[in-house]
Amino acid sequence: MKIMTASQFTQTNTSSPSVQDKQLDQTVLEILKHVQINGDNALFAYTEKLDGAQLDNLLVSEEEFYEAMELVDEEFVTALNQAKDNITAYHSLQIEKSWFTELENEVVLGQKITPIERVGIYVPGGKAAYPSTVLMNVIPAQLAGVKSLSITTPPNQNGKVNPYVLVAARITGVKRVYKIGGAQAIAALAYGTETVEKVNKIVGPGNVYVARAKKWVYGDVAIDMIAGPSEICIIADETASPRFIAADLLSQAEHDEEVRAICITTSQEVATKVADEVERQLTDLERKQIAETAIRNNGYIIVAETLIEAFEVANEIAPEHLQLMIKNPNEQLRYVQHAGAIFLGNYSPEPLGDYFAGPNHTLPTSGTAKFSSPLGVYDFMKKSSIINYSQKALLQAADQVIKLANTEGLSAHANSIQIRKDDHHA
Amino acid sequence: MKIMTASQFTQTNTSSPSVQDKQLDQTVLEILKHVQINGDNALFAYTEKLDGAQLDNLLVSEEEFYEAMELVDEEFVTALNQAKDNITAYHSLQIEKSWFTELENEVVLGQKITPIERVGIYVPGGKAAYPSTVLMNVIPAQLAGVKSLSITTPPNQNGKVNPYVLVAARITGVKRVYKIGGAQAIAALAYGTETVEKVNKIVGPGNVYVARAKKWVYGDVAIDMIAGPSEICIIADETASPRFIAADLLSQAEHDEEVRAICITTSQEVATKVADEVERQLTDLERKQIAETAIRNNGYIIVAETLIEAFEVANEIAPEHLQLMIKNPNEQLRYVQHAGAIFLGNYSPEPLGDYFAGPNHTLPTSGTAKFSSPLGVYDFMKKSSIINYSQKALLQAADQVIKLANTEGLSAHANSIQIRKDDHHA
């Protein structure tokens, strides 16, 4: 791993805008259009062409759910159920309530909270088929009160869906699982087909086609976020274990070659040892190839002069995952401005959050923690403002509202108030 | 206005997906690219070409602020200050606080709330220059704790900015106002130039170029929403005043020709009288042309069999503004599922919410209230999850986390836990 100073790193940490990709857009827009026009037929055709599967039915059958239950072991189901309980406990604390406030002068204002009605969840397939994705997306939606939840995930060449994903769906009670992947799945959820119910919001991670399709349907439906390459950033002082740090960097690096794995430390000794440990641990990894590429391309060890400088660099990165492996991490927490999830101390490694602790693993990536939040119950609820004025209250406010409306040149706005004033005096 | 039944209306209420507009995209993408490459020079050139203004400076000067203060009357400033107080009072109730919770077994979880650091606000210019836009966007951002706020608005041909907008900016304390409009303003905020500071989030309404540019930069920065045509929907029973209803429908209709103005009533008599009143009141309007076009194209009076049916239709529309001009509107509120803002009773007309009452006037339009909320303090804050496990807590969870990681084929994830387990036993 490259070892460098904070200012050397800052020069490498430039992001370039990502607005245009003509080839990708053309492919994705064509898929969106075909699905809109040809519905299920387009879905069958794309699934054959892109996933190599000839399907009779786009929906996972009850029989296939049972088959999946037979294929997984008891220990997995127990662990998944414990994860479900932890995720439910944490997300329950995010549920918001409507409120109303009575002001003086016969004015009531409020904020009414209602769930989004229909949500579609994209769950990647193939090598990256994650049952944890199901829990992390379904549970907050259910806690919000979403009535209709469906999952879509690509089938393998035999037309089958990952059994762990199906068992996770079953554990949460979601019954509608479509065997559709890619941009065609996003199109189907956004616009509906004979089989697929049109939804109001689409959530869940996916490959570059899925991400681009989500960008295009955004506005017609809501989406959670457009996920980019993921990252881990560890701030470590001299008390941190280089072995732990190296293992944690590699746990993120094994995801894919684009991952950024960064350790910022105030200790030159830790820096050197982490570099050694990473090399040593790399040799034993199952996904060595991927992790090694990520570490070579986007692995950095930054030696900071002070802890304050370390926090400045971390805030500039705004990492998806931030581990504070330092003395008194609770006290230092106030220096963190931008991060998706923050892991405190030596015994809160990032994989704990991926599966188990309870907070969501869908987190803002690629620096978007500067303006976005982890997925949560709040993503599946929406607000309506409430305004209730009495006649007396309106008459008191009337002249000022009329003045502002007229200033903006909107006389019919003014008239809507004036007509009530005249009525009172008539 | 057309009078029809609920089922007749339902057939007309179909929305078509809006994903493609090649000509518009090409124009907008070219502007985005030029501003990214040429910075301020591109901004000066576009402002000359599109706004007809030759500028020396992209920033409004202190002198221009003083000029603006001279141009506006005292009564306007008083009304604007009262509106500011009301908006501040309501939005203060939306401020969220970080929380931490200590579970059994030495586990602490939490949610840390931080403000977005830099926000840019687009304020339309020309005929639709609204000081209220400034208040409605700036105040929630300030309450959230946003450090750096800038406003951008197009200049007129003399290079001047609307004085009411400048006074509103001054009242809120925002000092940085750029004289830039259109897609070029969005590009400058998203990517930065010599003069314009790159922001993390862009909010505020705009024309079709602004909206499209926001869609394109979305992901590189956050945006509030993509605003479409606006609408008002009034549910009225036999107790409602047809004069009030007509005035309120027209107050929305005067905005632009695309506005939808809909009254759903359980009373045939109210339906007929509203139709007559709209015709009568139309003749006196300053913006008659616009309002008349909107009413002719998208004005509907729907006669519902029951109040329940009226609510069903309204929920399907998911209107930006919903007025309940019925007996006991508070009790009926529970039937509303989807609406941007809800106005209760005969003395809470929609213009009251546009300027004055306190809730935000930036609301989800065109049915997007099915999945989005009014602009609020929550749009300028973001969350980070907190996970803090003790050694004991991690060791207890270790086997289940390792099981889940291995199931997903991520052995380096498992190793990050295993290495801590081994360390303990060593």
CSV table of C-alpha atoms in Angstrom, one decimal, chain A residues 16-20 25 29-30 32-33 36 73 75-76 78-80 82-83 86 90 93-94 96 99-101 109-112 114-118 127 129-133 164 191 200-201 212 215-226 243-245 247-248 250-252 254-255 281 285-287 323 325 329-330 333-360 363 368-374 378 381-391 394 397 399-401 403-405 407-417 419-420 422-423, chain B residues 16-20 25 29-30 32-33 36 73 75-76 78-80 82-83 86 90 93-94 96 99-101 109-112 114-118 127 129-133 164 191 200-201 212 215-226 243-245 247-248 250-252 254-255 281 285-287 323 325 329-330 333-360 363 368-374 378 381-391 394 397 399-401 403-405 407-417 419-420 422-423:
chain,number,residue,atom,x,y,z
A,16,SER,CA,-14.6,14.2,-11.8
A,17,PRO,CA,-18.2,14.8,-12.7
A,18,SER,CA,-20.0,11.9,-14.1
A,19,VAL,CA,-22.8,13.3,-16.1
A,20,GLN,CA,-22.3,11.8,-19.5
A,25,ASP,CA,-27.4,5.8,-21.8
A,29,LEU,CA,-32.9,4.0,-22.7
A,30,GLU,CA,-33.6,1.4,-25.3
A,32,LEU,CA,-36.6,1.2,-20.8
A,33,LYS,CA,-38.6,2.0,-24.0
A,36,GLN,CA,-42.7,0.3,-21.6
A,73,ASP,CA,-28.9,-24.9,6.6
A,75,GLU,CA,-27.4,-22.3,11.3
A,76,PHE,CA,-27.9,-19.7,8.5
A,78,THR,CA,-30.8,-18.8,13.0
A,79,ALA,CA,-28.2,-16.1,12.2
A,80,LEU,CA,-30.5,-14.5,9.7
A,82,GLN,CA,-31.0,-12.8,14.8
A,83,ALA,CA,-29.9,-10.2,12.2
A,86,ASN,CA,-31.3,-6.5,15.5
A,90,TYR,CA,-32.6,-0.3,15.4
A,93,LEU,CA,-36.2,4.0,16.6
A,94,GLN,CA,-36.5,5.8,13.3
A,96,GLU,CA,-41.6,9.3,12.9
A,99,TRP,CA,-47.5,16.2,14.9
A,100,PHE,CA,-49.9,19.2,15.3
A,101,THR,CA,-49.3,22.4,17.1
A,109,LEU,CA,-50.2,23.8,11.9
A,110,GLY,CA,-48.9,20.3,11.6
A,111,GLN,CA,-47.0,17.6,9.7
A,112,LYS,CA,-48.8,14.4,8.8
A,114,THR,CA,-47.9,8.6,5.7
A,115,PRO,CA,-46.1,5.6,4.3
A,116,ILE,CA,-45.2,5.3,0.6
A,117,GLU,CA,-47.8,2.8,-0.8
A,118,ARG,CA,-45.8,0.6,-3.2
A,127,LYS,CA,-21.9,-14.0,-7.6
A,129,ALA,CA,-26.4,-12.5,-4.2
A,130,TYR,CA,-26.8,-11.1,-0.8
A,131,PRO,CA,-29.6,-12.2,1.6
A,132,SER,CA,-28.6,-9.3,3.8
A,133,THR,CA,-29.7,-6.9,1.0
A,164,TYR,CA,-30.5,-17.5,0.3
A,191,TYR,CA,-43.9,1.7,-15.4
A,200,ASN,CA,-43.8,4.5,-6.3
A,201,LYS,CA,-40.2,4.0,-5.2
A,212,ARG,CA,-28.2,4.2,-14.8
A,215,LYS,CA,-31.1,7.7,-12.8
A,216,TRP,CA,-33.4,7.8,-15.8
A,217,VAL,CA,-36.6,6.8,-14.1
A,218,TYR,CA,-35.9,9.1,-11.2
A,219,GLY,CA,-38.7,11.7,-11.1
A,220,ASP,CA,-41.3,9.4,-12.5
A,221,VAL,CA,-40.7,7.3,-9.3
A,222,ALA,CA,-38.5,7.9,-6.3
A,223,ILE,CA,-35.2,6.0,-5.9
A,224,ASP,CA,-33.0,5.5,-2.9
A,225,MET,CA,-29.6,6.6,-4.3
A,226,ILE,CA,-27.2,5.9,-7.2
A,243,ARG,CA,-3.6,-6.7,12.2
A,244,PHE,CA,-7.2,-5.6,12.8
A,245,ILE,CA,-6.8,-2.6,10.6
A,247,ALA,CA,-8.2,-7.3,8.0
A,248,ASP,CA,-10.8,-4.5,8.0
A,250,LEU,CA,-9.2,-6.1,3.1
A,251,SER,CA,-12.8,-7.0,4.1
A,252,GLN,CA,-13.9,-4.0,2.1
A,254,GLU,CA,-12.7,-7.9,-1.5
A,255,HIS,CA,-16.1,-6.4,-2.7
A,281,GLN,CA,-3.0,-11.3,4.9
A,285,LEU,CA,-7.7,-14.5,0.8
A,286,GLU,CA,-10.2,-16.4,-1.3
A,287,ARG,CA,-11.0,-13.3,-3.3
A,323,GLN,CA,-13.8,3.3,11.7
A,325,MET,CA,-9.7,3.0,16.2
A,329,PRO,CA,-13.6,7.4,20.2
A,330,ASN,CA,-16.9,8.6,21.7
A,333,LEU,CA,-17.0,11.6,17.4
A,334,ARG,CA,-17.9,15.3,17.3
A,335,TYR,CA,-15.1,15.9,14.8
A,336,VAL,CA,-16.8,13.6,12.2
A,337,GLN,CA,-18.9,15.7,9.8
A,338,HIS,CA,-19.5,13.4,6.8
A,339,ALA,CA,-19.7,9.6,6.9
A,340,GLY,CA,-22.3,7.0,6.1
A,341,ALA,CA,-21.7,4.8,9.1
A,342,ILE,CA,-19.3,5.3,12.0
A,343,PHE,CA,-17.7,2.4,13.8
A,344,LEU,CA,-16.3,3.2,17.2
A,345,GLY,CA,-13.3,1.3,18.8
A,346,ASN,CA,-11.4,-1.8,18.1
A,347,TYR,CA,-14.3,-4.2,18.3
A,348,SER,CA,-16.7,-2.6,15.9
A,349,PRO,CA,-15.3,-3.7,12.5
A,350,GLU,CA,-17.3,-2.8,9.4
A,351,PRO,CA,-18.6,-6.3,8.6
A,352,LEU,CA,-20.5,-6.2,11.9
A,353,GLY,CA,-22.5,-3.4,10.3
A,354,ASP,CA,-22.9,-5.2,7.0
A,355,TYR,CA,-25.0,-8.0,8.5
A,356,PHE,CA,-25.8,-7.8,12.0
A,357,ALA,CA,-25.6,-4.8,14.4
A,358,GLY,CA,-28.8,-3.3,13.2
A,359,PRO,CA,-28.1,0.0,11.3
A,360,ASN,CA,-28.6,-0.2,7.6
A,363,LEU,CA,-25.0,3.8,2.8
A,368,THR,CA,-22.1,11.4,-1.2
A,369,ALA,CA,-22.2,11.2,2.6
A,370,LYS,CA,-21.7,14.9,2.2
A,371,PHE,CA,-25.4,15.2,1.3
A,372,SER,CA,-27.1,11.9,1.9
A,373,SER,CA,-28.0,9.4,4.7
A,374,PRO,CA,-28.1,5.7,5.3
A,378,TYR,CA,-37.6,7.8,6.7
A,381,MET,CA,-42.4,7.7,4.7
A,382,LYS,CA,-43.4,11.1,3.4
A,383,LYS,CA,-44.8,14.2,4.9
A,384,SER,CA,-47.8,16.5,4.3
A,385,SER,CA,-48.0,19.9,5.8
A,386,ILE,CA,-51.2,20.9,7.6
A,387,ILE,CA,-52.6,24.4,7.7
A,388,ASN,CA,-55.8,25.2,9.6
A,389,TYR,CA,-56.8,28.9,10.1
A,390,SER,CA,-60.0,30.1,11.6
A,391,GLN,CA,-61.9,32.9,10.0
A,394,LEU,CA,-57.3,34.6,8.3
A,397,ALA,CA,-53.3,37.8,8.3
A,399,ASP,CA,-53.6,42.3,4.5
A,400,GLN,CA,-50.1,41.0,4.7
A,401,VAL,CA,-50.8,38.0,2.5
A,403,LYS,CA,-49.5,42.6,0.0
A,404,LEU,CA,-47.1,39.8,-0.7
A,405,ALA,CA,-49.3,38.3,-3.4
A,407,THR,CA,-45.8,42.2,-4.9
A,408,GLU,CA,-45.3,39.0,-6.8
A,409,GLY,CA,-47.9,40.1,-9.4
A,410,LEU,CA,-50.3,37.3,-8.5
A,411,SER,CA,-53.6,39.1,-8.2
A,412,ALA,CA,-55.8,35.9,-8.2
A,413,HIS,CA,-53.8,34.8,-5.2
A,414,ALA,CA,-54.6,38.1,-3.5
A,415,ASN,CA,-58.3,37.7,-4.6
A,416,SER,CA,-58.6,34.3,-2.9
A,417,ILE,CA,-57.9,36.2,0.4
A,419,ILE,CA,-63.0,37.5,-1.3
A,420,ARG,CA,-63.1,36.1,2.2
A,422,ASP,CA,-65.3,41.0,1.6
A,423,ASP,CA,-67.6,38.1,2.5
B,16,SER,CA,-47.1,9.1,-19.3
B,17,PRO,CA,-43.5,8.5,-18.4
B,18,SER,CA,-41.2,11.3,-19.1
B,19,VAL,CA,-37.8,9.7,-19.5
B,20,GLN,CA,-36.7,11.0,-22.9
B,25,ASP,CA,-30.9,16.8,-23.2
B,29,LEU,CA,-25.6,18.7,-21.6
B,30,GLU,CA,-23.7,21.1,-23.9
B,32,LEU,CA,-23.1,21.7,-18.5
B,33,LYS,CA,-20.0,20.7,-20.4
B,36,GLN,CA,-17.3,22.7,-16.5
B,73,ASP,CA,-41.8,49.8,0.2
B,75,GLU,CA,-45.3,47.6,4.0
B,76,PHE,CA,-43.7,44.9,1.9
B,78,THR,CA,-43.0,44.3,7.3
B,79,ALA,CA,-45.1,41.6,5.6
B,80,LEU,CA,-42.0,39.7,4.6
B,82,GLN,CA,-43.8,38.5,9.5
B,83,ALA,CA,-43.7,35.7,6.9
B,86,ASN,CA,-44.0,32.3,10.8
B,90,TYR,CA,-42.9,26.1,11.8
B,93,LEU,CA,-40.3,22.1,14.8
B,94,GLN,CA,-38.6,19.9,12.2
B,96,GLU,CA,-33.9,16.6,14.4
B,99,TRP,CA,-29.7,9.9,19.4
B,100,PHE,CA,-27.8,7.1,21.0
B,101,THR,CA,-29.2,4.0,22.7
B,109,LEU,CA,-26.1,2.2,18.6
B,110,GLY,CA,-27.0,5.7,17.4
B,111,GLN,CA,-27.8,8.1,14.7
B,112,LYS,CA,-25.7,11.3,14.4
B,114,THR,CA,-25.1,16.8,10.8
B,115,PRO,CA,-26.0,19.7,8.4
B,116,ILE,CA,-25.1,19.7,4.7
B,117,GLU,CA,-22.2,22.1,4.4
B,118,ARG,CA,-22.8,24.0,1.2
B,127,LYS,CA,-41.9,37.7,-14.6
B,129,ALA,CA,-39.4,36.5,-9.5
B,130,TYR,CA,-40.6,35.5,-6.1
B,131,PRO,CA,-39.2,36.8,-2.9
B,132,SER,CA,-41.1,34.1,-1.1
B,133,THR,CA,-38.9,31.5,-2.8
B,164,TYR,CA,-37.7,42.1,-4.0
B,191,TYR,CA,-19.1,21.8,-10.4
B,200,ASN,CA,-23.3,19.8,-2.1
B,201,LYS,CA,-27.0,20.4,-2.8
B,212,ARG,CA,-33.4,19.1,-16.7
B,215,LYS,CA,-31.7,15.8,-13.3
B,216,TRP,CA,-28.4,15.5,-15.0
B,217,VAL,CA,-26.2,16.7,-12.1
B,218,TYR,CA,-28.2,14.6,-9.6
B,219,GLY,CA,-25.8,12.1,-8.1
B,220,ASP,CA,-22.8,14.4,-8.3
B,221,VAL,CA,-24.7,16.7,-6.0
B,222,ALA,CA,-28.1,16.3,-4.2
B,223,ILE,CA,-31.2,18.1,-5.5
B,224,ASP,CA,-34.5,18.9,-3.8
B,225,MET,CA,-36.9,17.6,-6.5
B,226,ILE,CA,-37.7,18.0,-10.2
B,243,ARG,CA,-67.3,31.7,-4.5
B,244,PHE,CA,-64.4,30.8,-2.3
B,245,ILE,CA,-63.8,27.5,-4.3
B,247,ALA,CA,-61.3,32.0,-6.3
B,248,ASP,CA,-59.0,29.3,-4.9
B,250,LEU,CA,-58.2,30.5,-10.1
B,251,SER,CA,-55.4,31.5,-7.7
B,252,GLN,CA,-53.5,28.3,-8.7
B,254,GLU,CA,-52.9,32.0,-12.8
B,255,HIS,CA,-49.5,30.4,-12.2
B,281,GLN,CA,-64.4,35.6,-11.7
B,285,LEU,CA,-58.4,38.6,-13.6
B,286,GLU,CA,-55.1,40.4,-14.5
B,287,ARG,CA,-53.6,37.1,-15.6
B,323,GLN,CA,-58.1,21.9,0.4
B,325,MET,CA,-63.8,22.5,2.5
B,329,PRO,CA,-62.2,18.6,8.2
B,330,ASN,CA,-60.0,17.6,11.1
B,333,LEU,CA,-58.0,14.2,7.6
B,334,ARG,CA,-57.2,10.5,8.2
B,335,TYR,CA,-58.6,9.6,4.8
B,336,VAL,CA,-55.8,11.7,3.1
B,337,GLN,CA,-52.9,9.5,2.0
B,338,HIS,CA,-51.1,11.5,-0.6
B,339,ALA,CA,-50.8,15.4,-0.7
B,340,GLY,CA,-48.1,18.0,-0.5
B,341,ALA,CA,-49.9,20.4,1.8
B,342,ILE,CA,-53.4,20.0,3.2
B,343,PHE,CA,-55.5,23.1,4.0
B,344,LEU,CA,-58.4,22.6,6.4
B,345,GLY,CA,-61.7,24.4,6.4
B,346,ASN,CA,-63.1,27.4,4.6
B,347,TYR,CA,-60.5,29.9,5.8
B,348,SER,CA,-57.3,28.2,4.9
B,349,PRO,CA,-57.0,29.0,1.2
B,350,GLU,CA,-53.9,27.8,-0.6
B,351,PRO,CA,-52.3,31.4,-1.1
B,352,LEU,CA,-52.0,31.5,2.7
B,353,GLY,CA,-49.6,28.7,2.5
B,354,ASP,CA,-47.7,30.2,-0.4
B,355,TYR,CA,-46.5,33.1,1.6
B,356,PHE,CA,-47.3,33.2,5.1
B,357,ALA,CA,-48.6,30.5,7.4
B,358,GLY,CA,-45.2,28.9,7.9
B,359,PRO,CA,-45.1,25.5,6.2
B,360,ASN,CA,-43.0,25.3,3.1
B,363,LEU,CA,-44.2,20.9,-2.5
B,368,THR,CA,-45.0,12.9,-6.7
B,369,ALA,CA,-46.7,13.4,-3.3
B,370,LYS,CA,-47.0,9.7,-3.5
B,371,PHE,CA,-43.3,9.4,-2.7
B,372,SER,CA,-42.0,12.8,-1.6
B,373,SER,CA,-42.4,15.5,1.0
B,374,PRO,CA,-42.5,19.3,1.2
B,378,TYR,CA,-34.7,17.5,7.0
B,381,MET,CA,-29.5,17.5,7.3
B,382,LYS,CA,-28.1,14.0,6.9
B,383,LYS,CA,-27.6,11.1,9.2
B,384,SER,CA,-24.7,8.8,10.1
B,385,SER,CA,-25.2,5.5,11.8
B,386,ILE,CA,-23.2,4.8,14.9
B,387,ILE,CA,-22.0,1.3,16.0
B,388,ASN,CA,-20.0,0.7,19.2
B,389,TYR,CA,-19.5,-2.9,20.3
B,390,SER,CA,-17.3,-3.9,23.3
B,391,GLN,CA,-14.9,-6.8,22.9
B,394,LEU,CA,-18.3,-8.7,19.4
B,397,ALA,CA,-22.0,-12.0,17.9
B,399,ASP,CA,-20.1,-16.8,15.0
B,400,GLN,CA,-23.3,-15.6,13.5
B,401,VAL,CA,-21.6,-12.7,11.7
B,403,LYS,CA,-21.7,-17.5,9.2
B,404,LEU,CA,-23.6,-14.8,7.3
B,405,ALA,CA,-20.3,-13.5,5.7
B,407,THR,CA,-22.8,-17.6,3.2
B,408,GLU,CA,-22.4,-14.6,1.0
B,409,GLY,CA,-18.9,-15.8,-0.1
B,410,LEU,CA,-17.1,-12.9,1.5
B,411,SER,CA,-14.3,-14.6,3.5
B,412,ALA,CA,-12.4,-11.4,4.2
B,413,HIS,CA,-15.5,-10.1,5.9
B,414,ALA,CA,-15.5,-13.3,8.0
B,415,ASN,CA,-11.8,-12.9,8.7
B,416,SER,CA,-12.2,-9.4,10.1
B,417,ILE,CA,-14.3,-10.9,12.8
B,419,ILE,CA,-9.0,-12.3,13.6
B,420,ARG,CA,-10.5,-10.6,16.7
B,422,ASP,CA,-8.3,-15.5,17.5
B,423,ASP,CA,-6.6,-12.5,19.2
